[in-house]
XYZ file of C-alpha atoms in Angstrom:
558
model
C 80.445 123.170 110.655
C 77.896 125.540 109.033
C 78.973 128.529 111.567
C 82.797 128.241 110.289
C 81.279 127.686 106.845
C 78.682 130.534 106.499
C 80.533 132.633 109.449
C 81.663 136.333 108.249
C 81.818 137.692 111.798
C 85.343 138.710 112.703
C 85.527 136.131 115.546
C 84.929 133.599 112.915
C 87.177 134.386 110.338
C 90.050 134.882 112.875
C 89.544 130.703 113.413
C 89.794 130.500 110.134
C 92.880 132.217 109.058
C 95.261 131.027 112.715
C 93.737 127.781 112.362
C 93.338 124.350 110.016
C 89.995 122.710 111.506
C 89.318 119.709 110.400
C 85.753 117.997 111.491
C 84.864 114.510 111.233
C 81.288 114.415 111.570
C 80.282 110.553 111.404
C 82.596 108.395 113.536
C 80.573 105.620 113.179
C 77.794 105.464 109.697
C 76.984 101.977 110.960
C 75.762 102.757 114.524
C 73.988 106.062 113.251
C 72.119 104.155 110.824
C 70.681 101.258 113.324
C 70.375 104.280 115.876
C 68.177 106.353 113.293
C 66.229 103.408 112.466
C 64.903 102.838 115.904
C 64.270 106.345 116.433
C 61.557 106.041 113.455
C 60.022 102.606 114.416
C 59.158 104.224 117.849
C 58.313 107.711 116.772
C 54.488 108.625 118.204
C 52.348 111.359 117.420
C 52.343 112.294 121.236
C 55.644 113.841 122.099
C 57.115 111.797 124.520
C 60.435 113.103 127.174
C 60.754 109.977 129.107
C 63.902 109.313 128.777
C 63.107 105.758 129.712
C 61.255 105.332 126.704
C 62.356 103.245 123.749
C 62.344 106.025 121.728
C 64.874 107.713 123.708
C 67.019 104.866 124.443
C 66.818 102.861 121.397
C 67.186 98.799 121.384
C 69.855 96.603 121.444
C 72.411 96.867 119.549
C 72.066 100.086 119.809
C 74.501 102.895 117.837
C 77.169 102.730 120.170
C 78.806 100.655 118.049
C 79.594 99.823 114.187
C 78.313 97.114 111.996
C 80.654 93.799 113.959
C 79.490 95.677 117.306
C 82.641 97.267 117.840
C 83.619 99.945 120.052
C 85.188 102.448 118.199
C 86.305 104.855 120.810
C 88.291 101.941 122.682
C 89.841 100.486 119.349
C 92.489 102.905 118.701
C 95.560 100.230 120.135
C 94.805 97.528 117.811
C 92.883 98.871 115.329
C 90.790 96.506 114.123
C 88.439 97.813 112.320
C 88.133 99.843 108.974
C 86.718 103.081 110.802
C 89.777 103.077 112.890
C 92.304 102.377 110.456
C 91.279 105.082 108.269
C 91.159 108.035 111.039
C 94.659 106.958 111.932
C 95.902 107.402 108.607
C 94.727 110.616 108.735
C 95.299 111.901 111.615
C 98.991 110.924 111.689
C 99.644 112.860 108.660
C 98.246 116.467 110.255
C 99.612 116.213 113.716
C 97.178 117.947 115.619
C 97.578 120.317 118.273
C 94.081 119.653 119.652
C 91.600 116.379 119.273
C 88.077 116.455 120.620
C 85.857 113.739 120.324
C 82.276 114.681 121.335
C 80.068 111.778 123.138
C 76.762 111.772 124.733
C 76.676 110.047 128.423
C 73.503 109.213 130.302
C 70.286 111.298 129.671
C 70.180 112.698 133.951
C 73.728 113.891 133.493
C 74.584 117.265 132.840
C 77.934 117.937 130.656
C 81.795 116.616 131.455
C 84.903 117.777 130.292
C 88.743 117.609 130.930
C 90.347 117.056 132.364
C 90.496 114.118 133.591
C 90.997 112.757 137.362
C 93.806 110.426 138.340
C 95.045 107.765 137.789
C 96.901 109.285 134.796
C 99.127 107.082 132.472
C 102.805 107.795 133.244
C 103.576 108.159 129.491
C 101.401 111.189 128.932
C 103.701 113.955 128.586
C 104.289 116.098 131.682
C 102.968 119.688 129.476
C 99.327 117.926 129.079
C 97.829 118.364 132.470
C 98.240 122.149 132.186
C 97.173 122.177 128.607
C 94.365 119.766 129.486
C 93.684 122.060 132.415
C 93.962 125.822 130.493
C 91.188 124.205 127.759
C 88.866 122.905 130.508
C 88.964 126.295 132.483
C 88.241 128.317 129.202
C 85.319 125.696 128.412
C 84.045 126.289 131.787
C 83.837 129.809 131.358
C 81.592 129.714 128.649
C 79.108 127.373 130.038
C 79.333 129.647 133.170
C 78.476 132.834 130.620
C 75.304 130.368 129.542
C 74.461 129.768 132.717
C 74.852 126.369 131.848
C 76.118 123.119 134.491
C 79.000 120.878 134.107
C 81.524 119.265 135.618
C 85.364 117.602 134.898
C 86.943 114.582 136.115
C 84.899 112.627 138.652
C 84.258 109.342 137.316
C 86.685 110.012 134.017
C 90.326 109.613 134.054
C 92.996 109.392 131.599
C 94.394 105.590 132.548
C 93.780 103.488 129.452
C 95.478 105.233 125.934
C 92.974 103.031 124.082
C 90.261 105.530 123.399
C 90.093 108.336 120.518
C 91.159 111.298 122.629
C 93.579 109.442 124.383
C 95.215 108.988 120.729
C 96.089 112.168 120.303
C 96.921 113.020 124.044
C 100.456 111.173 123.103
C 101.512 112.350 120.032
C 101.308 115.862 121.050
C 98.127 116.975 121.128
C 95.413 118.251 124.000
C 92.873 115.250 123.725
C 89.488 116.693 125.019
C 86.448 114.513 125.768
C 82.851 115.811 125.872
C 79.984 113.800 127.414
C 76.930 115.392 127.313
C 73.556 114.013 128.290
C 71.516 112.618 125.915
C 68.594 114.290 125.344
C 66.682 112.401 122.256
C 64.086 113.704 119.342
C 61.312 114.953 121.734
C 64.185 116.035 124.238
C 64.341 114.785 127.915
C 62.386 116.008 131.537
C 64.681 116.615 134.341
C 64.248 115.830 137.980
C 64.362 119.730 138.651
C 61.231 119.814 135.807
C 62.795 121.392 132.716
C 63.288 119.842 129.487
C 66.312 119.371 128.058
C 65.943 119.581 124.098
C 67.979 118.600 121.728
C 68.418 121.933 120.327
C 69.795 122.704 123.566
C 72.174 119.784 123.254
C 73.392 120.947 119.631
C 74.514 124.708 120.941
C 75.804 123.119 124.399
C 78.351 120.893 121.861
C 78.683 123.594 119.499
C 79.897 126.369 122.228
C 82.240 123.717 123.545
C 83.537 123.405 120.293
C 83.901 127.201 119.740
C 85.391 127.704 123.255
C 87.930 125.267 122.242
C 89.209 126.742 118.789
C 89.456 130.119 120.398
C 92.127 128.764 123.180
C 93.587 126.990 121.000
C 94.465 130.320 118.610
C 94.959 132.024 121.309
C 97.755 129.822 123.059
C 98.819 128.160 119.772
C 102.420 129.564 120.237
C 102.724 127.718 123.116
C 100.943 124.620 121.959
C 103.423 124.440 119.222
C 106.754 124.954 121.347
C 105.486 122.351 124.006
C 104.559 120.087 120.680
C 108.346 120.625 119.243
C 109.944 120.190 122.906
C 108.374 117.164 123.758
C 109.434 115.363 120.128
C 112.767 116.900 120.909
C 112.658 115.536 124.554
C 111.440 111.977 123.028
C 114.713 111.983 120.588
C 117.292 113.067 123.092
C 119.744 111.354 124.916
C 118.115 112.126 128.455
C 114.896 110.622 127.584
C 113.773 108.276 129.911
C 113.133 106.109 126.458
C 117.201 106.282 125.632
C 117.901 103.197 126.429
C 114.634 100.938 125.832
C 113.723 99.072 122.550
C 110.810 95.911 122.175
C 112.241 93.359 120.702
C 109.550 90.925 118.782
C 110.819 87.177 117.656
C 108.868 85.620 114.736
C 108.022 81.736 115.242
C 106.526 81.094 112.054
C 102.918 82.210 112.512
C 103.981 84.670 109.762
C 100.104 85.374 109.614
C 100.185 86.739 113.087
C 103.168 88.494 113.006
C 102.785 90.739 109.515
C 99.764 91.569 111.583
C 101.811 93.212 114.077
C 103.990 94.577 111.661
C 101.074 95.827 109.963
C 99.880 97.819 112.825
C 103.197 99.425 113.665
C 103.447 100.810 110.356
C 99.793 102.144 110.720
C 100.101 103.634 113.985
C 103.441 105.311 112.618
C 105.988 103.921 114.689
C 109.720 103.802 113.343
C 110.185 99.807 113.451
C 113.243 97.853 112.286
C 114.486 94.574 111.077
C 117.487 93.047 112.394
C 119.938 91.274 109.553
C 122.399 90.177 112.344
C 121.502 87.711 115.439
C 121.359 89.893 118.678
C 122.406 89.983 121.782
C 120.093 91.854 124.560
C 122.597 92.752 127.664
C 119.206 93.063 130.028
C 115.776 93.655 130.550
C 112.802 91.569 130.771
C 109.951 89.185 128.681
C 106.437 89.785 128.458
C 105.984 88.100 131.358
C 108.317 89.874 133.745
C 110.964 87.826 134.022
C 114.563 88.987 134.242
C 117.206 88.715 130.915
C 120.386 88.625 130.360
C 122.522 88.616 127.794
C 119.486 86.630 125.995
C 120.625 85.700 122.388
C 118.198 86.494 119.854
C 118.367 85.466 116.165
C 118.170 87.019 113.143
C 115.327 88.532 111.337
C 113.896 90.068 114.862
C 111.779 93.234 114.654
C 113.124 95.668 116.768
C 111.064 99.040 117.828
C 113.192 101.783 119.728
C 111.769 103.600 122.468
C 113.619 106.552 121.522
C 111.910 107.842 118.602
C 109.340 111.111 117.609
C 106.374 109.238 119.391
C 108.249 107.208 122.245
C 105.063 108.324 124.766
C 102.868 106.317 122.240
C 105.286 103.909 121.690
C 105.439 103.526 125.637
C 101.896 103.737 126.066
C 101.002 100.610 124.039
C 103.845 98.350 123.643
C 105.337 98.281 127.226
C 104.546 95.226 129.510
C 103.464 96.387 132.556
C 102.584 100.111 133.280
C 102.380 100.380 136.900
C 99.421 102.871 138.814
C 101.148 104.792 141.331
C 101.108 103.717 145.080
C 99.164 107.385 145.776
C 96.752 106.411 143.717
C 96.224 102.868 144.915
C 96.155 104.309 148.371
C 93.119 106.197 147.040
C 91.961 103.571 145.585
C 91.832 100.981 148.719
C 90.090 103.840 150.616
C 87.126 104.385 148.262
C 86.608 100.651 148.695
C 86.753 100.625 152.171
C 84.443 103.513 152.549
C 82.370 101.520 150.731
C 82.195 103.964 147.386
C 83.077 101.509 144.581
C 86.158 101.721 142.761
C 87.565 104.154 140.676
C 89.050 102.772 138.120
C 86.327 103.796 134.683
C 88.057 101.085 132.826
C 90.340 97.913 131.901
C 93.602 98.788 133.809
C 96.371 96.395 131.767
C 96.865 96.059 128.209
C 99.605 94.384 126.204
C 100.254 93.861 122.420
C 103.068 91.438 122.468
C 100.429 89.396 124.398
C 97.325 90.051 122.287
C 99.804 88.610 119.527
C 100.873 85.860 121.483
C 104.749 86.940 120.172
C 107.933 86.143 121.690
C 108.637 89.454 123.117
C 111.347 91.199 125.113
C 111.965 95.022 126.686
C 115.750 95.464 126.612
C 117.822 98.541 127.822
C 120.300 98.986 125.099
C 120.818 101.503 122.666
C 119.421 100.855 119.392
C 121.471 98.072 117.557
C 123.532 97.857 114.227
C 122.689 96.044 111.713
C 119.227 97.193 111.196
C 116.842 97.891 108.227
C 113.570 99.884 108.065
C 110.575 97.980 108.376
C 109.086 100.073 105.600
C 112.134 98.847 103.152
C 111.696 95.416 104.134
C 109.936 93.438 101.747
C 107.546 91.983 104.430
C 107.934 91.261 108.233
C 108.704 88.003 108.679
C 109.785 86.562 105.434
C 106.543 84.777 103.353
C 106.387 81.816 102.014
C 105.715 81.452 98.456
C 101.686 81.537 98.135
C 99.616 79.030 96.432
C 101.356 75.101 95.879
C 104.717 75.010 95.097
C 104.449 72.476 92.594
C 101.392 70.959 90.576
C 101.972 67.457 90.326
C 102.220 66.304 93.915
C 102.014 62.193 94.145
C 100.855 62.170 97.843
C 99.412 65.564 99.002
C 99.993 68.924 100.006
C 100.540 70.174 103.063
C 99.235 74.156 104.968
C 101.798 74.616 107.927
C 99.830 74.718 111.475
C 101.560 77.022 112.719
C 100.360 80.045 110.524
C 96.918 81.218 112.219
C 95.624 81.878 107.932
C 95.935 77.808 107.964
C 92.441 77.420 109.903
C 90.736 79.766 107.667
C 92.367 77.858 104.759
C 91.025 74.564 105.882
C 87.373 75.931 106.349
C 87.729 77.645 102.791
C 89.040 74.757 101.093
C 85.860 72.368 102.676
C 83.395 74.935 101.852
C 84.736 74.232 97.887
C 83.931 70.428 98.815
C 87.808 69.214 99.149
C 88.429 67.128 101.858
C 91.207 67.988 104.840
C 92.703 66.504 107.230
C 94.352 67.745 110.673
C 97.728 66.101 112.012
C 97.572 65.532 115.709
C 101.505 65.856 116.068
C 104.180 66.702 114.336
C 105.674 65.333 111.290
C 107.891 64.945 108.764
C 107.492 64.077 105.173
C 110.610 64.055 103.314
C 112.773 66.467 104.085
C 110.716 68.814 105.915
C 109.148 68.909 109.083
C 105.136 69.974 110.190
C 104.247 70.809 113.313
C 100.851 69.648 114.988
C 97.853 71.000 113.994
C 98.996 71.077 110.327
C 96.069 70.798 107.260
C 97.008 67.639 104.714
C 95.369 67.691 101.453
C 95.629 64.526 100.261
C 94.933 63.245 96.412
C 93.689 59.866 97.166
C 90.624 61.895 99.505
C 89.949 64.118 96.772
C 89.809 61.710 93.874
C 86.063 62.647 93.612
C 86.244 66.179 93.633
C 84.462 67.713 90.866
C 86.981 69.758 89.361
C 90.824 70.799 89.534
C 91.460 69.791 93.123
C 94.950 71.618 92.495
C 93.355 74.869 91.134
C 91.087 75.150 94.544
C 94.131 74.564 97.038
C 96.121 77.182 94.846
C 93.100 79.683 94.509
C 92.668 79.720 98.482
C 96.207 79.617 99.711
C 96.732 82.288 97.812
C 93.758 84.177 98.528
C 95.340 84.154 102.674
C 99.125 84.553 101.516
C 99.812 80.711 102.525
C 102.154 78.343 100.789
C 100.911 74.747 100.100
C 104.015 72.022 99.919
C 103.832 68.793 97.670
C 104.835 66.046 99.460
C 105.274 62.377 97.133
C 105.455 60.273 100.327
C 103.277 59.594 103.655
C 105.818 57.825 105.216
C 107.102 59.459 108.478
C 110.365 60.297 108.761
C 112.021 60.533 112.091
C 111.933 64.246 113.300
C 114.726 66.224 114.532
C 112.926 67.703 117.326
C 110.974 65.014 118.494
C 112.143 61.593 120.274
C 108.812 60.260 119.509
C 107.727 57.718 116.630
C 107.389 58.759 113.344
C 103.759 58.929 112.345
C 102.539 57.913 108.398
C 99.947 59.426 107.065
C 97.586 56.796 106.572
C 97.518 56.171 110.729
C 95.463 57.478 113.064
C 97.216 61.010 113.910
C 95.553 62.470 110.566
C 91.956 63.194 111.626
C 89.258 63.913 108.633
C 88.064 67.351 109.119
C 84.151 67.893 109.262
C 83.010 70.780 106.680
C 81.812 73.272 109.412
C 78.327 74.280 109.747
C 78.335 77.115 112.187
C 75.949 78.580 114.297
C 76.637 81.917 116.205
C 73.975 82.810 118.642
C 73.632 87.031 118.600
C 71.275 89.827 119.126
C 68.573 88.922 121.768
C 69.719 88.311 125.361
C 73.949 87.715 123.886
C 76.204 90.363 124.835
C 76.760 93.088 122.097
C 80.573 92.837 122.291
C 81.394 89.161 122.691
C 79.065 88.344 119.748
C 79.951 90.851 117.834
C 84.112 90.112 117.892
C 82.992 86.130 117.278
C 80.709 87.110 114.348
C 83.991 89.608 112.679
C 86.504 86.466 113.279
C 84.352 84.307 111.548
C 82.980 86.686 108.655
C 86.064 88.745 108.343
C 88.728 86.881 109.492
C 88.310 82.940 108.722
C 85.799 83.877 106.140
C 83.629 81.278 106.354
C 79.649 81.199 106.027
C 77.668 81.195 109.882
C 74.433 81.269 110.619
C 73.769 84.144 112.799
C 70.849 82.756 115.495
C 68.693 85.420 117.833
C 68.917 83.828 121.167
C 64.886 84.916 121.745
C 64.267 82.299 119.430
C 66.183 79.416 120.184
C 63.537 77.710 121.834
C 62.061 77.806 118.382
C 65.739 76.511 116.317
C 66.543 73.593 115.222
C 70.379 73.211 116.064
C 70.417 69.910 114.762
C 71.256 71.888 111.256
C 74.841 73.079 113.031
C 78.157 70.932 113.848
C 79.834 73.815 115.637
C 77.308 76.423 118.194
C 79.361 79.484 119.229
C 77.784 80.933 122.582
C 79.385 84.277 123.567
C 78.553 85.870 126.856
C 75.130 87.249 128.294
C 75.354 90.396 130.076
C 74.222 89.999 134.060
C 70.427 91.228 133.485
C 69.849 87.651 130.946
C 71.093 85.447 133.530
């Protein structure tokens, strides 16, 4: 950053006038911190380049990952984090031509770059191997000019489109990876008895960098043409995304589903909203299973295939991309030879699942009868937040089937109001509930010190959730159900238990599993844990907690 700053060499200011360069240079302020941290607690006065040392390899959690212990390099499908969200919004505004995203990989290894060895993702555009290829070969040459090792491919390949470079790789741009050994403060001895310093680690990054700005000036004519032929390709007629679109059905977990609408709009995908019930001539459901002619009613979110970033589009939303039987063949062999696998990671991944949605992949052309996601008022249709009504005789009544209903019962008892949970469904009046519904009920909160009404209305609100008055417990035969009515004062109403939670972290638990309980319940339920270090529960009293939450422990704890 200082070079293209303070540059005034011609080399230098060539970059600058051919080129916008744009340089992120903290992915992840949380992980840097903790990393920095442990670096000072284990600082000696003796210089140290064991890279076994603490002081090389930090503790656990270490900075690989944010403040929930998050991954941020493999959270670029869903996006669930802030970090994420953020570089996306970004990024999808510049449309770059070229996205690197600098690592560091074991402290024995040398340096790796693209690109990467099979298997490759079908959806990466057919122009990126030889992009990914021209950058590599250009990189290599000036490490070779340094005298400098490194290698591509090997154990990385370019399967899984959840990781920052990957990103980019399908919305036109070369996505280059560097991992380069880490070398520490003191720097690091190698086998062959050198040191590797961390000096020698900054110019190692910072010619890779350099390298990579100069091919990319120097080809840019062609990086732009392949850019506007493969949007063209994406759009056209012939693409092999024509005649695809994802069809999503809402089902009244409107919390869920805005989530997914949510992330559509954020990873910049054109997305509609059907006014008209469908019809989808063929294709299949998220769980492979022939369709046809499958009716689908109105008020479905429909995503086209065919559209500027159909490789993306492809990349995350289809069902089931298949490795090729070449590659599997390789695969079986490595095993049998006795060399391990070779897939580097997770090798299936599917939104509509990770949603839990009603989900389809139809081959059709893009309906009628369709409105833009962004000029729909919200995907699905809301409820009303807060109670509909102050004066209800009976109580009032969070639908189950919203996921925002379980943080608004564990709100809601935090205040001191008492909940219950129906155990099936039921209908009060003229609507129906289905099981797992919250009932706040007047009679259990005649105690409540306060507006009882006012706290229900506060928290629904807060989540976006309606609360409905209902003036009668007495069960009213349901529509959907052959079964008996149920009234409210029986035994299918269970009193809820204000939750005292325990979450058992740091220690011997595993960073990631810990880490995505601890952001469900801080961030997402919003509720108050206590957050236990599993070296000291010999020494804890659980007796305190109603609900323990044990995530996984890696291999080494067992």
């Amino acid at each position: 950053l200082y070079h293209l700053i303070a540059g005034t060499d011609e080399a230098t200011t060539a970059l600058l006038d051919d080129l916008v360069i744009i340089i992120d240079p903290m992915l992840n302020p949380d992980g840097r911190d903790r990393y920095l941290s442990q670096q000072r607690d284990a600082l000696t006065r003796a210089p140290n380049v064991d890279d076994q040392d603490v002081q090389a390899i930090g503790g656990e959690p270490g900075g690989r990952t944010n403040h929930y212990m998050f991954d941020l390099n493999r959270d670029w499908i869903y996006a669930t984090q802030p970090e994420t969200q953020a570089r996306i919004r970004f990024l999808r505004d510049w449309h770059p031509l070229l996205m690197v995203d600098a690592h560091e990989m074991g402290s024995q290894d040398t340096y790796l770059f693209g690109p990467g060895r099979d298997p490759t993702n079908p959806n990466i555009p057919a122009a990126r191997r030889a992009q990914r290829r021209l950058f590599g070969d250009e990189q290599g040459a000036a490490f070779s000019e340094q005298g400098w090792r490194y290698y591509s491919g090997e154990w990385a390949e370019e399967w899984y489109p959840g990781y920052t470079d990957s990103w980019g790789a399908y919305r036109g741009a070369v996505g280059v990876l560097y991992e380069q050994s880490h070398r520490g403060a003191w720097g690091v001895r190698r086998p062959e008895g050198f040191i590797a310093t961390h000096r020698n680690g900054v110019h190692q990054q910072a010619v890779s960098s350099l390298a990579n700005l100069n091919t990319l000036r120097t080809h840019r004519d062609r990086l732009v043409g392949d850019f506007v032929q493969e949007r063209r390709a994406s759009v056209s007629a012939e693409s092999p995304f024509a005649d695809r679109v994802f069809v999503f059905v809402p089902a009244g977990n409107a919390g869920r589903e805005s989530q997914l609408a949510e992330l559509l709009k954020l990873q910049g995908f054109e997305a509609f909203v059907a006014e008209d019930a469908l019809t989808l001539p063929g294709g299949v459901d998220r769980m492979g299973n022939a369709i046809e002619n499958k009716q689908i009613p109105a008020g479905a979110l429909v995503v086209p295939n065919r559209q500027p970033e159909g490789p993306h589009v492809a990349a995350v939303l289809e069902f089931d991309t298949r490795l090729s039987p070449e590659f599997l063949k390789m695969e079986r062999q490595s095993l049998l030879r006795g060399e391990g696998g070779m897939i580097y990671d997770i090798t299936a991944w599917s939104v509509p699942m990770f949603f839990d949605i009603e989900a389809y992949e139809a081959r059709m052309d893009l309906p009628e009868g369709l409105r833009k996601l962004e000029e729909v008022d919200a995907w699905p249709q809301q409820p009303p937040a807060g109670v509909d009504r102050r004066d209800a005789k009976v109580a009032y009544v969070i639908d189950g089937r919203d996921d925002r209903s379980v943080a608004a019962a564990g709100r809601l008892m935090e205040r001191g109001i008492e909940a219950k949970l129906a155990l099936r469904p039921f209908k009060f009046g003229e609507r129906e509930f289905p099981r797992g519904s919250v009932v706040v009920a007047r009679q259990d909160n005649a105690g409540f010190q306060g507006d009882w009404v006012t706290a229900i209305d506060e928290v629904t609100r807060s989540l976006g959730l309606g609360a409905t008055a209902v003036d009668s417990g007495t069960g009213e035969p349901l529509e959907s159900d052959e079964a008996d009515p149920i009234d409210f004062g029986g035994a299918y109403f269970r009193r809820l238990e204000p939750p005292r939670i325990a979450l058992f972290t740091r220690g011997m638990a595993a960073n990631y599993s810990s880490g995505e309980a601890w952001h469900t319940i801080d961030q997402r339920l919003g509720l108050r844990a206590s957050y236990l270090n599993t070296n000291y529960a010999p020494f804890s009293d659980l007796r305190r907690y109603n609900v323990i939450v044990l995530t996984d422990l890696p291999q080494r704890a067992i």
